[in-house]
Short mmCIF file of C-alpha atoms and ligand atoms in Angstrom, two decimals:
data_model
loop_
_atom_site.label_atom_id
_atom_site.label_comp_id
_atom_site.label_asym_id
_atom_site.label_seq_id
_atom_site.Cartn_x
_atom_site.Cartn_y
_atom_site.Cartn_z
CA MET A 47 50.46 -13.87 -10.87
CA SER A 48 49.51 -13.99 -7.24
CA ASP A 49 47.34 -16.80 -5.90
CA ASN A 50 46.07 -14.48 -3.17
CA PRO A 51 42.34 -13.75 -3.12
CA PRO A 52 41.27 -10.37 -4.54
CA ILE A 53 40.85 -7.43 -2.18
CA GLU A 54 37.39 -6.05 -2.91
CA PHE A 55 37.32 -2.92 -0.72
CA ALA A 56 39.53 -0.07 0.46
CA PHE A 57 41.10 -0.38 3.91
CA PRO A 58 40.27 2.44 6.33
CA ASP A 59 42.98 4.76 7.66
CA LEU A 60 42.60 4.18 11.39
CA GLY A 61 45.29 6.60 12.58
CA ARG A 62 42.63 9.10 13.63
CA TRP A 63 41.49 6.68 16.36
CA GLU A 64 44.87 6.33 18.06
CA LYS A 65 44.03 8.75 20.86
CA GLY A 66 41.30 7.29 23.01
CA ASP A 67 40.81 5.98 26.53
CA ALA A 68 43.77 3.78 25.62
CA PRO A 69 45.44 3.66 22.21
CA TYR A 70 42.82 2.63 19.64
CA ILE A 71 40.21 1.99 22.38
CA HIS A 72 37.25 4.34 22.81
CA VAL A 73 34.71 4.33 25.64
CA ARG A 74 31.39 6.15 25.28
CA ASP A 75 29.43 6.38 28.53
CA SER A 76 25.79 7.49 28.46
CA GLY A 77 25.87 8.45 32.14
CA LYS A 78 22.77 6.30 32.62
CA PRO A 79 22.62 2.80 34.10
CA GLY A 80 22.75 -0.01 31.61
CA PRO A 81 25.00 -2.70 30.21
CA THR A 82 28.59 -2.25 29.12
CA VAL A 83 28.78 -3.43 25.52
CA MET A 84 32.02 -3.91 23.60
CA VAL A 85 32.60 -4.28 19.86
CA ALA A 86 36.13 -5.40 18.97
CA ALA A 87 37.83 -5.48 15.56
CA LEU A 88 41.27 -6.56 14.29
CA THR A 89 41.80 -9.30 16.86
CA HIS A 90 43.56 -10.63 13.77
CA GLY A 91 45.30 -7.84 11.87
CA ASN A 92 44.23 -8.79 8.34
CA GLU A 93 40.51 -9.32 9.18
CA VAL A 94 39.32 -5.98 7.96
CA SER A 95 35.50 -6.21 7.74
CA GLY A 96 35.21 -5.48 11.47
CA ALA A 97 37.63 -2.55 11.24
CA ILE A 98 35.38 -0.95 8.62
CA VAL A 99 32.38 -1.37 10.94
CA VAL A 100 34.08 0.07 14.03
CA ASP A 101 35.62 2.92 11.99
CA ASP A 102 32.15 3.77 10.62
CA LEU A 103 30.49 3.65 14.06
CA LEU A 104 33.15 5.85 15.65
CA ALA A 105 32.98 8.31 12.74
CA SER A 106 29.17 8.45 12.98
CA GLY A 107 29.43 9.63 16.58
CA LEU A 108 27.19 6.79 17.79
CA LYS A 109 26.39 7.21 21.47
CA PRO A 110 24.71 4.76 23.84
CA ARG A 111 21.23 5.69 25.10
CA GLN A 112 21.99 3.77 28.30
CA GLY A 113 25.05 2.03 29.70
CA THR A 114 28.49 2.21 28.09
CA LEU A 115 29.84 1.38 24.64
CA ILE A 116 33.44 0.32 24.13
CA PHE A 117 35.11 0.12 20.71
CA SER A 118 38.50 -1.49 20.22
CA PHE A 119 40.95 -2.13 17.38
CA ASN A 120 42.90 -4.97 18.94
CA ASN A 121 45.94 -5.91 16.85
CA ILE A 122 46.38 -2.50 15.23
CA GLU A 123 50.13 -3.02 14.74
CA ALA A 124 49.55 -6.11 12.63
CA TYR A 125 46.93 -4.22 10.58
CA GLN A 126 49.37 -1.38 9.95
CA ARG A 127 51.90 -3.86 8.57
CA PHE A 128 49.48 -5.17 5.94
CA ASP A 129 51.21 -5.85 2.63
CA ALA A 130 48.96 -6.77 -0.30
CA ARG A 131 51.79 -8.90 -1.75
CA ASN A 132 51.79 -11.07 1.39
CA PRO A 133 48.33 -10.40 2.82
CA PHE A 134 48.00 -13.40 5.15
CA LYS A 135 51.15 -12.47 7.10
CA SER A 136 49.53 -9.52 8.90
CA ARG A 137 47.19 -11.78 10.86
CA MET A 138 49.67 -11.19 13.71
CA VAL A 139 53.14 -9.82 14.47
CA ASP A 140 54.76 -12.16 17.04
CA GLU A 141 51.94 -14.54 17.90
CA ASP A 142 48.18 -14.98 17.67
CA PHE A 143 46.50 -12.29 19.87
CA ASN A 144 43.52 -14.63 20.24
CA ARG A 145 45.48 -17.45 21.90
CA THR A 146 47.09 -15.33 24.66
CA TRP A 147 44.16 -14.94 27.05
CA GLY A 148 45.03 -17.84 29.36
CA ARG A 149 48.45 -16.37 30.27
CA LEU A 150 47.98 -12.62 30.65
CA ASP A 151 48.93 -12.82 34.34
CA ARG A 152 52.49 -13.58 33.24
CA PRO A 153 55.02 -10.99 32.05
CA ALA A 154 54.33 -9.97 28.44
CA THR A 155 57.02 -11.16 26.05
CA THR A 156 55.38 -10.47 22.68
CA LEU A 157 53.69 -7.55 21.00
CA GLU A 158 50.37 -9.39 21.21
CA THR A 159 50.58 -10.17 24.94
CA ARG A 160 51.51 -6.53 25.63
CA ARG A 161 48.52 -5.36 23.60
CA ALA A 162 46.18 -7.91 25.21
CA GLN A 163 47.17 -6.57 28.64
CA VAL A 164 46.07 -3.10 27.46
CA VAL A 165 42.77 -4.43 26.09
CA LYS A 166 42.07 -6.73 29.07
CA PRO A 167 40.53 -4.20 31.53
CA TYR A 168 38.01 -3.18 28.87
CA VAL A 169 37.10 -6.81 28.15
CA GLU A 170 36.69 -7.32 31.91
CA ARG A 171 34.22 -4.42 32.03
CA ALA A 172 32.05 -5.75 29.20
CA ASP A 173 28.76 -7.46 29.94
CA LEU A 174 28.35 -8.25 26.25
CA LEU A 175 31.13 -8.56 23.66
CA LEU A 176 31.05 -8.96 19.90
CA ASP A 177 34.44 -9.88 18.40
CA LEU A 178 34.52 -9.31 14.62
CA HIS A 179 36.59 -11.76 12.56
CA SER A 180 36.80 -13.04 9.00
CA MET A 181 38.13 -16.20 7.38
CA HIS A 182 41.22 -17.31 5.47
CA ASP A 183 39.12 -19.51 3.15
CA ASP A 184 36.00 -18.66 1.23
CA CYS A 185 33.55 -20.18 3.75
CA VAL A 186 30.00 -19.21 4.73
CA PRO A 187 29.69 -16.86 7.74
CA LEU A 188 29.55 -18.49 11.19
CA MET A 189 28.75 -17.29 14.68
CA LEU A 190 31.07 -18.96 17.22
CA CYS A 191 29.20 -18.81 20.51
CA GLY A 192 31.44 -20.85 22.84
CA PRO A 193 30.39 -23.81 24.98
CA LEU A 194 27.55 -22.32 27.07
CA ASP A 195 23.77 -22.20 26.55
CA ARG A 196 23.63 -18.42 26.95
CA GLY A 197 25.97 -17.96 23.97
CA VAL A 198 23.64 -20.01 21.77
CA ALA A 199 20.64 -18.10 23.12
CA LEU A 200 22.16 -14.70 22.26
CA ALA A 201 23.21 -15.90 18.78
CA ARG A 202 19.63 -17.05 18.18
CA LYS A 203 18.23 -13.70 19.33
CA LEU A 204 20.36 -11.94 16.71
CA GLY A 205 18.67 -14.05 14.01
CA ALA A 206 21.73 -14.08 11.70
CA PRO A 207 23.90 -15.62 10.41
CA ALA A 208 22.26 -18.94 9.58
CA ASP A 209 25.05 -21.01 11.14
CA ILE A 210 25.80 -21.00 14.86
CA VAL A 211 28.77 -23.05 16.04
CA ARG A 212 29.00 -24.14 19.65
CA ASP A 213 32.59 -24.92 20.56
CA ARG A 214 35.12 -25.16 23.38
CA GLY A 215 37.77 -22.87 21.94
CA HIS A 216 41.30 -23.74 20.92
CA ALA A 217 43.72 -26.16 22.54
CA ALA A 218 46.51 -23.79 21.40
CA GLY A 219 45.42 -21.07 23.86
CA MET A 220 42.44 -19.21 25.27
CA ARG A 221 40.50 -16.82 23.00
CA MET A 222 39.30 -13.41 24.14
CA ARG A 223 35.69 -14.61 23.81
CA ASP A 224 36.32 -17.37 26.37
CA TYR A 225 38.17 -15.15 28.85
CA GLY A 226 37.10 -14.60 32.48
CA ALA A 227 33.36 -14.30 33.11
CA PHE A 228 32.54 -15.12 29.46
CA GLY A 229 33.65 -18.71 30.11
CA ASP A 230 32.09 -18.98 33.58
CA PRO A 231 28.86 -21.03 33.63
CA LYS A 232 27.65 -19.03 36.68
CA SER A 233 28.07 -15.59 35.07
CA ASP A 234 25.60 -13.97 32.68
CA ARG A 235 28.26 -12.06 30.72
CA THR A 236 28.22 -13.24 27.13
CA ALA A 237 30.60 -12.98 24.19
CA LEU A 238 30.12 -13.86 20.54
CA LEU A 239 32.68 -14.22 17.77
CA ILE A 240 31.47 -13.68 14.22
CA GLU A 241 33.36 -15.03 11.21
CA THR A 242 32.02 -12.82 8.44
CA GLY A 243 33.35 -14.74 5.39
CA GLN A 244 36.61 -14.46 3.43
CA HIS A 245 38.83 -11.64 4.72
CA TRP A 246 38.71 -9.33 1.72
CA ARG A 247 35.36 -10.10 0.11
CA ALA A 248 32.94 -7.18 -0.05
CA SER A 249 30.28 -9.56 1.27
CA SER A 250 32.21 -9.92 4.55
CA VAL A 251 31.65 -6.22 5.23
CA VAL A 252 27.91 -6.62 4.57
CA VAL A 253 27.81 -9.49 7.09
CA ALA A 254 29.86 -7.56 9.69
CA LYS A 255 27.52 -4.56 9.43
CA ASP A 256 24.39 -6.71 9.61
CA VAL A 257 25.53 -8.72 12.66
CA THR A 258 26.85 -5.63 14.49
CA ALA A 259 23.57 -3.77 13.92
CA ARG A 260 21.61 -6.76 15.23
CA PHE A 261 23.94 -7.15 18.23
CA LEU A 262 23.82 -3.48 19.26
CA ALA A 263 20.04 -3.32 18.91
CA GLU A 264 19.61 -6.54 20.91
CA THR A 265 21.68 -5.19 23.81
CA GLY A 266 19.29 -2.23 24.09
CA ILE A 267 22.21 0.18 24.24
CA VAL A 268 21.03 1.96 21.06
CA GLU A 269 17.81 2.14 19.09
CA PRO A 270 17.82 0.46 15.66
CA SER A 271 17.19 3.91 14.17
CA ASP A 272 20.54 5.11 15.63
CA LEU A 273 22.35 2.78 13.21
CA PRO A 274 22.84 3.19 9.44
CA ALA A 275 19.56 2.17 7.76
CA ASP A 276 21.24 -0.06 5.17
CA TRP A 277 23.27 -2.22 7.59
CA LYS A 278 20.62 -4.73 8.64
CA GLN A 279 19.97 -7.40 6.00
CA PRO A 280 17.01 -9.79 5.66
CA ALA A 281 17.32 -12.62 8.19
CA PRO A 282 17.87 -16.20 6.99
CA ALA A 283 14.75 -18.37 7.04
CA GLN A 284 16.17 -20.29 9.97
CA GLN A 285 19.33 -20.72 11.99
CA ARG A 286 20.98 -24.03 12.83
CA VAL A 287 23.31 -24.90 15.68
CA VAL A 288 26.30 -27.19 15.25
CA GLN A 289 28.13 -28.66 18.26
CA VAL A 290 31.83 -29.10 17.55
CA THR A 291 32.95 -32.61 18.53
CA HIS A 292 36.37 -33.08 16.93
CA ALA A 293 39.25 -31.01 15.62
CA VAL A 294 41.27 -32.79 12.95
CA ALA A 295 44.89 -31.56 12.87
CA THR A 296 47.53 -32.57 10.36
CA LYS A 297 50.53 -34.23 12.01
CA HIS A 298 53.21 -33.06 9.61
CA GLY A 299 51.33 -30.90 7.08
CA ASN A 300 50.88 -33.84 4.69
CA PHE A 301 47.08 -33.89 4.48
CA ASN A 302 45.71 -34.94 1.10
CA PRO A 303 41.96 -34.22 0.85
CA ALA A 304 39.72 -36.74 -0.89
CA ARG A 305 38.13 -33.83 -2.80
CA ALA A 306 37.48 -30.09 -2.49
CA PHE A 307 35.28 -29.33 0.53
CA GLU A 308 32.90 -26.49 1.36
CA GLY A 309 32.29 -24.96 4.77
CA GLN A 310 29.20 -26.22 6.65
CA GLU A 311 28.88 -29.16 4.28
CA VAL A 312 26.93 -32.07 5.85
CA ILE A 313 28.40 -35.55 5.16
CA ALA A 314 25.55 -38.05 5.39
CA LYS A 315 27.36 -41.32 6.16
CA ALA A 316 29.73 -42.19 9.00
CA GLY A 317 33.03 -43.53 7.69
CA THR A 318 33.14 -41.22 4.64
CA LEU A 319 36.73 -40.56 3.65
CA LEU A 320 37.83 -36.92 4.10
CA GLY A 321 41.43 -37.50 3.09
CA HIS A 322 44.74 -39.02 4.18
CA ASP A 323 47.12 -37.55 6.74
CA ASP A 324 50.63 -39.01 6.35
CA GLY A 325 48.88 -41.74 4.35
CA GLU A 326 46.45 -42.59 7.19
CA PRO A 327 42.77 -42.35 6.24
CA VAL A 328 40.68 -39.71 8.04
CA THR A 329 36.95 -40.45 8.03
CA THR A 330 33.77 -38.95 9.44
CA PRO A 331 32.95 -40.44 12.88
CA TYR A 332 29.14 -40.31 12.64
CA ASP A 333 26.25 -39.75 10.23
CA ASP A 334 25.31 -36.17 9.26
CA CYS A 335 28.73 -34.82 10.18
CA VAL A 336 29.19 -31.08 9.52
CA LEU A 337 32.55 -29.83 8.21
CA ILE A 338 33.38 -26.53 9.91
CA MET A 339 35.84 -24.13 8.26
CA PRO A 340 37.74 -26.77 6.26
CA ALA A 341 41.27 -25.68 5.40
CA VAL A 342 41.91 -28.76 3.28
CA ASN A 343 42.07 -26.99 -0.06
CA ARG A 344 45.51 -25.41 0.54
CA PRO A 345 48.94 -26.40 1.93
CA LEU A 346 49.11 -26.52 5.74
CA ARG A 347 51.87 -26.44 8.34
CA ALA A 348 52.40 -29.29 10.80
CA GLY A 349 49.90 -29.29 13.67
CA VAL A 350 47.38 -26.99 11.98
CA THR A 351 43.67 -27.79 12.28
CA VAL A 352 42.48 -29.15 8.92
CA VAL A 353 38.79 -29.11 9.75
CA ARG A 354 36.54 -29.23 12.77
CA LEU A 355 33.67 -31.71 12.84
CA GLY A 356 30.29 -31.14 14.40
CA ARG A 357 26.78 -32.48 14.94
CA LEU A 358 23.58 -30.58 14.23
CA ILE A 359 21.74 -30.09 17.53
ZN1 ZN B 171 40.16 -14.18 13.24
#
């Protein structure tokens, strides 16, 4: 018996999108002034909810009413290597595509850096970017909006999902959503990264469709009526914003959690034990501490982030 999570939907055959403005990248220009808006899928090869969304939008023939729309399947090679017996492996081929963006001026030495150099000019054109991801663990959906106020503001305008996470990215390497103008406080170009839920849950596709419909309508590049009528879901009663303050990494992969944890759980008291890493206690640093994407319920490699901690703001 496999311990892998069930796969609740069929994966799209994306081969028909190989020929584009670049391989697996399609640009649709309205010929009228307006923003350049990009929707990216498969930044991680086994995060399939976004691929279903982009495949559907391309197949529907969606055209911008103003400005330019760019669709991209980023790590298509990893996706094409998906093996249901080892489904987590196809996140990447040589390295994580979403940690390469701080070193794309150097010669490419991996499949992912070569692909990122192909995708880069399209990312540089985009005024607004939505990067569609999903999660290893069965956590609630999150919008990662980066460190700047305008990311939070755009996430609030979309109205979903309920949880917005304001963060500074990864110490292990720059993400696409933090690249270039998106990370510049003086620019107004804005990128969002949606985590739609567990990779292969049917609900992750519902979230990806809902957030993409909200994003495209908000940019003004299409009318809501241009999008499939059943994509947009009822909005949550309210959204909340969490500022990431800490990333807890396991030194040697010997993290023993104090109990099972849920994503976006709020721990009321400072000093609450989360677990032991190499026998050392790890506790919450302040009251009302939010646990973001905890990975404590499974074995981890040395150096991996166990959980990020945040404050409600
Ligand atoms: Zn991802």
